Short mmCIF file of C-alpha atoms in Angstrom, two decimals:
data_model
loop_
_atom_site.label_atom_id
_atom_site.label_comp_id
_atom_site.label_asym_id
_atom_site.label_seq_id
_atom_site.Cartn_x
_atom_site.Cartn_y
_atom_site.Cartn_z
CA MET A 1 1.13 -17.95 -21.74
CA CYS A 2 3.71 -17.36 -19.73
CA ILE A 3 3.57 -14.53 -16.77
CA ILE A 4 6.47 -13.17 -15.05
CA ASN A 5 6.08 -10.73 -12.00
CA GLN A 6 9.45 -8.20 -12.75
CA PRO A 7 11.12 -7.21 -16.12
CA TYR A 8 14.28 -8.50 -14.91
CA TYR A 9 13.37 -11.85 -16.05
CA ALA A 10 11.83 -10.77 -19.09
CA PHE A 11 14.75 -12.12 -21.54
CA SER A 12 14.91 -15.72 -20.09
CA ALA A 13 11.38 -15.91 -20.43
CA TYR A 14 11.27 -14.56 -23.94
CA LEU A 15 13.68 -17.28 -24.77
CA VAL A 16 11.39 -19.71 -23.34
CA CYS A 17 8.39 -18.48 -25.13
CA LYS A 18 10.06 -18.07 -28.39
CA PHE A 19 10.89 -21.37 -28.46
CA SER A 20 7.87 -23.29 -27.14
CA GLY A 21 5.52 -20.29 -28.74
CA SER A 22 4.07 -19.29 -25.57
CA LYS A 23 2.83 -15.61 -25.29
CA LEU A 24 4.95 -13.32 -22.55
CA ILE A 25 2.80 -11.55 -20.23
CA ILE A 26 4.84 -8.89 -17.58
CA TYR A 27 2.97 -8.58 -14.46
CA SER A 28 3.98 -4.74 -13.30
CA HIS A 29 3.85 -4.04 -9.59
CA ASN A 30 5.73 -0.81 -9.90
CA LEU A 31 7.72 1.11 -12.34
CA GLU A 32 11.06 -0.24 -11.09
CA TYR A 33 13.36 3.01 -12.20
CA LYS A 34 11.10 4.76 -10.25
CA ARG A 35 12.01 3.10 -7.01
CA PHE A 36 15.31 2.42 -8.38
CA GLY A 37 16.06 6.16 -9.05
CA GLN A 38 15.25 7.29 -5.67
CA SER A 39 18.71 5.69 -4.56
CA SER A 40 20.89 6.11 -7.51
CA ILE A 41 20.07 8.70 -10.51
CA PHE A 42 22.58 6.02 -12.42
CA LEU A 43 20.42 3.00 -11.24
CA GLY A 44 17.25 4.16 -12.28
CA ALA A 45 18.62 4.73 -15.89
CA VAL A 46 19.55 1.24 -15.81
CA VAL A 47 16.76 -0.06 -14.88
CA PHE A 48 14.97 2.34 -17.41
CA VAL A 49 16.53 0.50 -20.16
CA VAL A 50 15.81 -2.79 -18.45
CA GLU A 51 12.19 -2.01 -18.28
CA LEU A 52 11.78 -0.21 -21.72
CA ILE A 53 13.41 -3.57 -23.79
CA ALA A 54 11.39 -5.86 -21.29
CA TYR A 55 8.23 -4.23 -21.77
CA ARG A 56 9.05 -4.01 -25.71
CA LEU A 57 9.55 -8.16 -25.86
CA CYS A 58 6.58 -8.97 -24.36
CA HIS A 59 2.75 -9.60 -25.65
CA GLY A 60 1.18 -7.78 -23.11
CA VAL A 61 1.60 -5.79 -19.64
CA PHE A 62 -0.39 -5.96 -16.51
CA PHE A 63 -0.35 -2.94 -14.39
CA VAL A 64 -1.69 -2.99 -10.86
CA SER A 65 -2.63 1.09 -11.16
CA ASN A 66 -3.95 3.07 -13.99
CA LYS A 67 -2.03 6.15 -13.00
CA GLU A 68 1.26 3.70 -13.74
CA LYS A 69 -0.46 2.07 -17.09
CA ARG A 70 -0.92 5.72 -18.49
CA GLU A 71 2.32 6.73 -17.32
CA ALA A 72 4.39 3.86 -18.64
CA ILE A 73 2.38 4.20 -21.90
CA GLN A 74 3.60 7.69 -22.07
CA ARG A 75 7.57 6.95 -20.98
CA PHE A 76 8.20 3.64 -22.93
CA ARG A 77 5.53 4.54 -25.64
CA LEU A 78 4.04 1.23 -25.49
CA ASN A 79 0.94 0.40 -27.37
CA GLN A 80 -1.91 1.00 -25.38
CA GLU A 81 -3.89 -2.26 -26.78
CA ARG A 82 -1.54 -4.34 -25.19
CA CYS A 83 -1.45 -2.64 -21.76
CA TYR A 84 -4.09 -3.50 -19.07
CA PHE A 85 -4.64 -2.51 -15.50
CA VAL A 86 -5.08 -5.58 -13.66
CA PRO A 87 -5.27 -4.51 -10.12
CA PRO A 88 -4.99 -7.02 -7.01
CA ILE A 89 -7.89 -9.04 -6.06
CA VAL A 90 -8.93 -8.55 -2.54
CA LEU A 91 -11.15 -11.19 -0.27
CA PRO A 92 -14.96 -10.60 -0.73
CA ASN A 93 -16.71 -8.26 1.79
CA VAL A 94 -16.47 -10.03 5.20
CA VAL A 95 -16.19 -7.02 7.58
CA LYS A 96 -17.83 -7.60 10.89
CA GLN A 97 -18.85 -4.07 11.36
CA SER A 98 -20.90 -4.35 14.45
CA THR A 99 -17.80 -5.64 16.24
CA LYS A 100 -15.50 -2.38 15.58
CA ALA A 101 -14.35 -0.60 18.46
CA ILE A 102 -16.90 2.06 19.80
CA ARG A 103 -16.27 5.06 21.84
CA ASP A 104 -15.23 3.81 25.15
CA ASP A 105 -13.10 1.46 23.45
CA VAL A 106 -9.31 1.51 23.34
CA PHE A 107 -8.88 3.13 19.77
CA SER A 108 -6.87 0.69 17.57
CA ILE A 109 -4.07 2.00 15.21
CA ILE A 110 -1.78 -0.09 13.14
CA PHE A 111 0.78 0.21 10.78
CA PHE A 112 2.64 -2.64 8.63
CA GLY A 113 4.42 -3.97 5.73
CA ASP A 114 7.89 -4.88 4.53
CA PHE A 115 10.40 -3.04 6.20
CA SER A 116 13.42 -4.08 4.67
CA TYR A 117 11.80 -1.72 1.86
CA ALA A 118 13.41 1.80 2.43
CA PRO A 119 9.91 3.78 1.98
CA ASN A 120 8.19 1.59 4.62
CA LEU A 121 11.13 1.72 7.19
CA ASN A 122 11.21 5.81 6.86
CA ALA A 123 7.29 5.71 7.14
CA LEU A 124 7.88 3.54 10.41
CA ASN A 125 10.34 6.13 11.70
CA SER A 126 8.05 8.97 10.96
CA LEU A 127 5.57 7.13 12.71
CA LEU A 128 7.54 6.62 16.01
CA TYR A 129 9.44 9.67 15.97
CA LYS A 130 7.23 12.69 14.04
CA ILE A 131 3.54 11.30 14.92
CA TYR A 132 3.48 9.49 18.15
CA PRO A 133 5.03 12.56 20.11
CA LEU A 134 1.80 14.42 18.51
CA LEU A 135 -0.32 11.45 19.60
CA VAL A 136 1.09 11.82 23.06
CA ARG A 137 0.47 15.53 23.42
CA ASP A 138 -3.12 15.99 21.56
CA LEU A 139 -5.22 12.80 21.74
CA GLU A 140 -7.68 12.55 24.57
CA PHE A 141 -8.59 9.35 24.44
CA ARG A 142 -6.96 6.13 24.89
CA TYR A 143 -5.55 4.07 21.87
CA HIS A 144 -2.86 1.34 20.88
CA ILE A 145 -0.72 1.36 18.12
CA SER A 146 0.14 -2.44 16.97
CA ILE A 147 3.29 -2.52 14.19
CA PHE A 148 4.01 -5.68 12.33
CA GLY A 149 5.50 -6.95 9.14
CA SER A 150 8.87 -8.29 7.86
CA GLY A 151 12.20 -6.81 7.78
CA LEU A 152 11.97 -5.33 11.55
CA ALA A 153 15.37 -4.56 13.38
CA GLN A 154 16.44 -8.07 15.14
CA GLN A 155 16.05 -6.16 18.30
CA ILE A 156 12.53 -5.20 18.06
CA THR A 157 11.19 -8.75 16.58
CA THR A 158 9.87 -9.84 19.73
CA THR A 159 6.85 -8.46 21.37
CA GLU A 160 7.50 -5.06 23.03
CA GLN A 161 5.54 -2.33 24.38
CA VAL A 162 5.78 1.21 25.10
CA SER A 163 3.51 3.83 27.08
CA GLY A 164 3.18 7.37 26.39
CA GLY A 165 0.18 9.77 27.68
CA LEU A 166 -3.13 7.71 26.94
CA GLY A 167 -1.66 5.55 24.43
CA THR A 168 0.64 2.52 23.92
CA ILE A 169 2.86 1.01 21.17
CA GLU A 170 3.17 -2.73 20.81
CA ILE A 171 6.02 -3.82 18.01
CA LEU A 172 4.66 -7.52 17.18
CA GLY A 173 7.08 -8.40 14.43
CA TYR A 174 6.44 -10.88 11.51
CA LEU A 175 2.99 -12.42 11.64
CA ASP A 176 2.26 -15.81 9.61
CA ASP A 177 -1.43 -14.34 9.34
CA HIS A 178 -1.85 -10.41 9.72
CA PHE A 179 -5.28 -10.21 8.07
CA PRO A 180 -7.32 -10.66 11.92
CA GLN A 181 -4.76 -7.81 13.10
CA ILE A 182 -5.94 -5.65 9.94
CA GLN A 183 -9.67 -6.55 10.22
CA ALA A 184 -9.48 -5.87 14.32
CA ALA A 185 -8.12 -2.46 13.73
CA ASP A 186 -9.95 0.96 13.99
CA VAL A 187 -7.65 3.01 11.30
CA MET A 188 -4.55 2.04 9.25
CA VAL A 189 -2.17 4.97 9.61
CA SER A 190 0.16 4.72 6.66
CA PRO A 191 2.86 7.83 6.14
CA VAL A 192 4.23 6.23 3.09
CA CYS A 193 4.98 9.15 1.32
CA GLU A 194 7.87 7.65 -1.64
CA GLY A 195 7.88 4.50 -3.73
CA ALA A 196 5.76 3.35 -6.68
CA GLY A 197 3.18 1.29 -7.56
CA SER A 198 -0.44 0.82 -5.62
CA SER A 199 -0.06 0.47 -1.89
CA LEU A 200 -1.08 -3.20 -1.21
CA LYS A 201 -1.17 -2.18 2.64
CA ILE A 202 -4.07 0.11 1.85
CA ILE A 203 -5.74 -2.26 -0.69
CA GLU A 204 -5.58 -5.19 2.09
CA SER A 205 -6.80 -2.53 4.78
CA LEU A 206 -10.01 -1.50 3.02
CA SER A 207 -10.57 -4.90 1.90
CA ALA A 208 -10.91 -6.10 5.72
CA GLY A 209 -13.10 -2.43 6.46
CA THR A 210 -10.51 -0.72 8.23
CA THR A 211 -10.16 3.03 7.70
CA VAL A 212 -6.93 3.86 6.88
CA ILE A 213 -5.03 7.61 6.80
CA SER A 214 -2.53 7.67 3.99
CA ALA A 215 -0.16 10.16 2.83
CA ARG A 216 -1.15 11.29 -0.98
CA SER A 217 1.52 10.20 -2.74
CA GLY A 218 1.18 6.62 -1.03
CA ALA A 219 -1.83 6.53 -2.29
CA GLU A 220 -1.57 7.65 -5.89
CA GLY A 221 -1.87 4.14 -7.31
CA ILE A 222 -5.33 3.74 -5.32
CA CYS A 223 -8.61 4.12 -7.10
CA ILE A 224 -9.16 6.85 -4.32
CA GLU A 225 -13.05 7.75 -5.98
CA HIS A 226 -14.19 4.02 -5.10
CA CYS A 227 -13.09 4.62 -1.27
CA GLY A 228 -15.33 7.11 0.12
CA SER A 229 -15.03 7.97 3.51
CA LYS A 230 -12.80 4.88 4.43
CA LEU A 231 -9.26 6.29 2.57
CA MET A 232 -8.25 9.74 4.28
CA LEU A 233 -5.61 11.78 2.61
CA VAL A 234 -3.13 14.15 4.36
CA ASP A 235 -0.34 16.21 2.74
CA ASP A 236 3.25 14.59 2.75
CA ARG A 237 4.95 14.96 5.85
CA SER A 238 1.90 16.98 7.50
CA TRP A 239 2.05 15.44 10.76
CA ASP A 240 -0.14 17.32 13.06
CA GLN A 241 -2.65 16.18 9.93
CA TYR A 242 -2.43 12.72 10.89
CA VAL A 243 -3.39 13.58 14.69
CA SER A 244 -6.25 15.97 13.35
CA THR A 245 -7.39 13.22 11.24
CA ILE A 246 -7.42 10.30 13.96
CA ASN A 247 -9.43 12.69 16.03
CA ILE A 248 -11.85 13.26 13.47
CA VAL A 249 -12.49 9.56 12.46
CA ARG A 250 -12.96 8.65 16.34
CA ASN A 251 -14.77 11.39 17.49
CA LYS A 252 -17.27 11.17 14.75
CA ASP A 253 -17.24 7.05 14.39
CA LEU A 254 -16.07 7.13 10.73
CA HIS A 255 -14.57 3.93 11.40
CA LEU A 256 -17.71 2.25 11.89
CA ASP A 257 -18.65 3.29 8.08
CA PRO A 258 -18.22 0.19 5.84
CA THR A 259 -16.42 0.16 2.66
CA PRO A 260 -17.87 1.19 -0.47
CA ASP A 261 -19.49 -1.49 -2.61
CA GLU A 262 -17.51 0.10 -5.31
CA PHE A 263 -14.05 -0.68 -3.81
CA TYR A 264 -15.09 -4.35 -4.00
CA LYS A 265 -16.34 -4.25 -7.32
CA THR A 266 -13.11 -2.45 -8.89
CA TYR A 267 -10.85 -4.51 -6.80
CA SER A 268 -12.61 -7.90 -6.87
CA GLU A 269 -11.98 -10.86 -9.25
CA GLU A 270 -15.85 -10.27 -11.11
CA GLY A 271 -14.15 -6.67 -11.77
CA VAL A 272 -10.99 -7.53 -12.78
CA MET A 273 -12.01 -10.26 -15.42
#
């Protein structure tokens, strides 16, 4: 069996599998035509054709979200018996709930991702220039925002810190191991409201026991019904809602709630297999 992660490799992989007698599987992390279609209608149409041919050539397709699985079956007219929901597998529940910050501590907020990807970079700008000024204006408790990931502009790849009101922002750049930062945070704020696929940053944060506040469209690939109060959704580009939701989470200590067992069952190796 040969498994590839992108439909672009399907043609060469198909020939290899044909000669070797192996089965070809595509693990689809996104519907690529939607992602490319955001920047160019022509490019989106070309990628649609590439995906259509690739999915028709392979023996099966794994999708990271049920939503995209259903959409792909409809748009590409795929045989649903060859399409499978295979979500990312998370670590076992290792949350240290008792060490999460309590009321008197500085409230920890994070945002991370690959910032060479335009939707993540746009979300970062929204956090810095739309949401942060509202936090400075409205929050009445101390908080700290940490930003990390690959693809940050060269001038801010080293640790920098700015202050405003009761809050600070720290840009850490790329981290070799970012899981401790995620696990130590109280909230992950994700203003991503573009793109496609299942947001790995949301799944990774929830697996670490960190509460997530996300734009609705940015969480479309997530099994929301299994996340409980750990995943809180706000309307796209409703910046005031991020502030009010952060207030609710902190003042009601919702960040101390555990991630539901149903989430781990859905995104665990046992649940997938």
